[in-house]
């Protein structure tokens, strides 16, 4: 019964109150679940609602547990499993700093252009690129930058939303 | 104010402390278990001036929570605790964790330093909401006196609804002193928290179909039935009798089916009955109502009830498919589930498979014939089993409330006391908290002043909260502490004997107090029993004394608790007695299990 490890993207609507993020993170660390990425911000100021998008991995039984445990937290409104519910758009934002000169510097700019990354800061010897995309695309770009003078990467983690007219 | 009669305090005139007490009163709270300190002085001051609630002064904050648990579990009401900041709150943590594991509704008010001091390492400051987040169902820090009344009402709702549990409200001192508006409980509704109670009708139909078709069925029920209220236990008994199927209960579920019912096989699990565990292993349909497939019940998961389909009814969706994958998961309150099952069973005119059931009962009777609780009687040594048999026989007509500490004596009490109704048995099941029993008995005695409340204890456990004898004496609570004294941490010694080659590392207590003198010192009454022939006399004497009593019963030091599923073993691999234990060494996996 070697169950396969799956990666799921969960979208959790919560009351924006003190401690709510600690409850979610404490649940994951306390019960030994994985967090691959976690993003949180207020999405409805009038109703004090925040959305947490988190990417986690585990066997199907563990994923079910994670959802049930999240749903049990008192300030949680809804838990939706975007991976199960079908088509969704997942995006991540990254800022990538590359330092170099000569051919390497030109090459990094050329590749950035192909990936539709924008230079948001520049000195004679460095660029900061901003790019948005699926996590795999950012991985690919970061890997290409490595030999070209990659210095720092800062990534937001995934935010996601369902495709089509219906809300989450 | 010139008029002679002062008008009632309007909302605007109340202080936070007064609001707190009024909210408790409006929630129907009659008793608060607590201990004062700097950060809750305004509440104690308001209490001094009013008579909204009765306060029981404990001797340690952990005991306050256990007493509230005993009160809650013997009444079905929410237990309420009031402690100060810092050490008051941290001392309560064990009790809160205990209440969380055993799903006991408790509201714990903790004092906190003034809001402007929070985070400054002030005197007696602790991050109470941070510390208690993983050991409560929910917690609150009230930083706005406007939200105070609402928060208290919400906390009670959260504590008692759905799967019950402990809720902490952290109350900074300035909030207790500030003017605060009052709202009643009826004006509070939670934005999101709505636990599901009613089971899905389709699932009930499917369940009844599976139940009617089963050839080797077994009801496996637990604390969820007790927590749902007395009605659920009645319905469970009714449904079990309608089907004629065997039923086993977990440690937490004892009493939800009368122990005298021939359909009841006894407790299941590590020290459960041979017939219950064998039936669980061999059944073809397991009907789980309000139990959570705890590791003390399942034993080795890969060999757990291998030929069975499983239906799991539970109010907590996260309890379903956690340890054991089930075939039909149903979310709902045990009482509502049982009412729906009975209605559907009647509607379908369902009948069990008579021939198959007769064969199943034949098999079960063979297991029962092994008489798994038998022990070697002795004329010179008091066997712990004998002491409990006599304690049960001489008290059962008084319908006592029984609490326990944790260890061998706890398991023997579960085996030898027969509970005819729910809410009479209080023990620390999930957390296994030594020191639970005496304060829990105090809580039960407060709720039932004229009834017999007995803490079945071990000499090691009782010392963990022995200071509560002082509480019992202060409030003239005639709780009875019945110590099975073998001078060992019995369960630790048993595991060291069975699993660690008889290397008794630190499990023997070299110095014990004279418990008779100790009872006397506290202002209670002490008895000592050293001979089997004295057991009955002392128990009768103990019942008569209307004061706190400690009975120090010197029992056989070497006795082990059987039957036993060794850790890491399957249900059909039980040790039935000392003659079994040598033949079956514990597996390496078993060694790592608790």
PDB file of N, CA and C in Angstrom, chain B residues 38 48 59 158 196 247 273 294 346 362 438:
ATOM      1  N   UNK B  38      -2.264  38.264  40.725  1.00  0.00           N
ATOM      2  CA  UNK B  38      -2.253  39.680  40.390  1.00  0.00           C
ATOM      3  C   UNK B  38      -3.097  40.064  39.196  1.00  0.00           C
ATOM      4  N   UNK B  48     -16.200  39.132  44.835  1.00  0.00           N
ATOM      5  CA  UNK B  48     -16.386  39.399  46.259  1.00  0.00           C
ATOM      6  C   UNK B  48     -17.666  40.199  46.484  1.00  0.00           C
ATOM      7  N   UNK B  59      -5.763  24.095  44.807  1.00  0.00           N
ATOM      8  CA  UNK B  59      -4.425  24.333  45.352  1.00  0.00           C
ATOM      9  C   UNK B  59      -3.365  24.366  44.257  1.00  0.00           C
ATOM     10  N   UNK B 158     -18.311  27.642  21.333  1.00  0.00           N
ATOM     11  CA  UNK B 158     -17.261  26.823  20.708  1.00  0.00           C
ATOM     12  C   UNK B 158     -16.920  25.631  21.599  1.00  0.00           C
ATOM     13  N   UNK B 196     -21.239  20.466  11.756  1.00  0.00           N
ATOM     14  CA  UNK B 196     -22.355  19.712  11.210  1.00  0.00           C
ATOM     15  C   UNK B 196     -22.827  18.665  12.210  1.00  0.00           C
ATOM     16  N   UNK B 247     -21.649  -5.504  20.976  1.00  0.00           N
ATOM     17  CA  UNK B 247     -21.135  -4.135  21.055  1.00  0.00           C
ATOM     18  C   UNK B 247     -19.950  -4.096  22.008  1.00  0.00           C
ATOM     19  N   UNK B 273     -11.115  -6.572  26.741  1.00  0.00           N
ATOM     20  CA  UNK B 273     -11.470  -7.974  26.894  1.00  0.00           C
ATOM     21  C   UNK B 273     -10.985  -8.778  25.690  1.00  0.00           C
ATOM     22  N   UNK B 294      -8.163   5.056  18.003  1.00  0.00           N
ATOM     23  CA  UNK B 294      -6.956   5.409  18.745  1.00  0.00           C
ATOM     24  C   UNK B 294      -5.973   4.241  18.722  1.00  0.00           C
ATOM     25  N   UNK B 346     -36.260   0.862  11.016  1.00  0.00           N
ATOM     26  CA  UNK B 346     -37.697   0.552  11.132  1.00  0.00           C
ATOM     27  C   UNK B 346     -38.399   0.700   9.789  1.00  0.00           C
ATOM     28  N   UNK B 362     -21.976 -17.809  18.584  1.00  0.00           N
ATOM     29  CA  UNK B 362     -21.349 -19.058  19.060  1.00  0.00           C
ATOM     30  C   UNK B 362     -19.856 -18.868  19.214  1.00  0.00           C
ATOM     31  N   UNK B 438      -7.939  12.769  41.470  1.00  0.00           N
ATOM     32  CA  UNK B 438      -8.438  13.440  42.681  1.00  0.00           C
ATOM     33  C   UNK B 438      -9.154  14.752  42.348  1.00  0.00           C
TER      34      UNK B 438
END
